[in-house]
Tab-separated table of C-alpha atoms in Angstrom:
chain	number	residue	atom	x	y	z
A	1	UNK	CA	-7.442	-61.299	122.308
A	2	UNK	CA	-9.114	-62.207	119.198
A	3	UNK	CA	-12.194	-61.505	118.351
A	4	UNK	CA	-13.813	-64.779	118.148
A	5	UNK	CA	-12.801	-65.038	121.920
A	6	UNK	CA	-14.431	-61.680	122.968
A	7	UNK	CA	-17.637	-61.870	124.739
A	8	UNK	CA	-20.746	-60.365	122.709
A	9	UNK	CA	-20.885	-58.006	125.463
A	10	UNK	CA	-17.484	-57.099	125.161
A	11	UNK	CA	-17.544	-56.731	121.499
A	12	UNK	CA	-20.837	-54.261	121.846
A	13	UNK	CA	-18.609	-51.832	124.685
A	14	UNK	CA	-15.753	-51.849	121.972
A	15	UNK	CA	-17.598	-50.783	119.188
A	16	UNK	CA	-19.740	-48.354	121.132
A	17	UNK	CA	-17.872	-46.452	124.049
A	18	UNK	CA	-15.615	-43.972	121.602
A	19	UNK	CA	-19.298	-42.966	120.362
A	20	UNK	CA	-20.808	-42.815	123.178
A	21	UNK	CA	-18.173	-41.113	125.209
A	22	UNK	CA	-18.001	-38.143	121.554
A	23	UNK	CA	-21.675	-37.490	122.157
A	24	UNK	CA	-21.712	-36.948	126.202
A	25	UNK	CA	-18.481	-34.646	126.084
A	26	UNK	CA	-20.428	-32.602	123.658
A	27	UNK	CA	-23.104	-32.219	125.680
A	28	UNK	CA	-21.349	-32.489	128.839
A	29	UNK	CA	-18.568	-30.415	128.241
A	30	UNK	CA	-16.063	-32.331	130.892
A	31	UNK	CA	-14.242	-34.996	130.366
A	32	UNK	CA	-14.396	-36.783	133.942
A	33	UNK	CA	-18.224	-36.754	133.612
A	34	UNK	CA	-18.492	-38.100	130.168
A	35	UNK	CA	-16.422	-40.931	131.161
A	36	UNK	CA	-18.885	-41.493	133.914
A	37	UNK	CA	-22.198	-41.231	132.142
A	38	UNK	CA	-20.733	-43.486	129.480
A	39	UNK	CA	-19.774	-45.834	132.558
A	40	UNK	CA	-23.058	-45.604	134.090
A	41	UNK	CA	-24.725	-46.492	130.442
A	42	UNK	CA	-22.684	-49.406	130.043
A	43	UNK	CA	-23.531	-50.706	133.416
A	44	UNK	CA	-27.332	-50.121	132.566
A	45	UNK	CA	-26.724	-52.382	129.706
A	46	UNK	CA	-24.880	-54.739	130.889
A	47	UNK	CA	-27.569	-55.104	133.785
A	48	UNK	CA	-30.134	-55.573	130.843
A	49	UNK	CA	-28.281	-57.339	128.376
A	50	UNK	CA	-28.161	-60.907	130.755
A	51	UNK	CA	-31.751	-60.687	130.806
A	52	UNK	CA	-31.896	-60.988	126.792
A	53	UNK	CA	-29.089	-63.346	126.703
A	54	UNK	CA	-31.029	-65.884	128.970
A	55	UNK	CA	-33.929	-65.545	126.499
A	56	UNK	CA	-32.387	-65.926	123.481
A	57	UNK	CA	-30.502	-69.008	124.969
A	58	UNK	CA	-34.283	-70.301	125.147
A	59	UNK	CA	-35.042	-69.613	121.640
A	60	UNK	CA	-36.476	-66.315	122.099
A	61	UNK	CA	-34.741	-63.901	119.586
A	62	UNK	CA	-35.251	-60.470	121.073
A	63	UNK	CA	-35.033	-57.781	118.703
A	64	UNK	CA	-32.328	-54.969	119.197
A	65	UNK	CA	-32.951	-52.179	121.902
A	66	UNK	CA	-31.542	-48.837	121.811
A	67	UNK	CA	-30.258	-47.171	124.550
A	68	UNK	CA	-30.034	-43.816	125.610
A	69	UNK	CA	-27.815	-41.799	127.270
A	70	UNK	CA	-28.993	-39.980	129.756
A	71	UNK	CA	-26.860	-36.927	130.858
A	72	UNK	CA	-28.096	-34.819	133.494
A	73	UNK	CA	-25.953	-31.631	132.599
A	74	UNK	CA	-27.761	-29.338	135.491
């Protein structure tokens, strides 16, 4: 698939999970529940991320959020 037909969604997951995945294996230590925090992040942004699509389809250009995250390693 070529990039130009990659959803922005998509393209955000691609450049991200590797990351994403580095930093929660550090901190997690296991590689079953990095995968699923990382999982869990991505479906917390995808939840979020067709709320600022609809906006910015308006007009509104939202500015960037960061997200975090969250391990629970107790």
């Amino acid at each position: 698939m070529s990039s130009e037909q990659k959803s922005p969604f998509q393209k955000i997951y691609e450049e991200n999970y590797m990351k994403m995945y580095h930093i929660a294996f550090g901190i997690l230590k296991h590689r079953m529940e990095a995968e699923n925090a990382v999982q869990e992040a991505f479906v917390s942004i995808a939840k979020n991320y067709k709320t600022c699509w609809n906006a910015h389809s308006y007009g509104f250009n939202p500015k960037p959020r960061i997200y975090y995250l969250k391990i629970d390693s107790g």
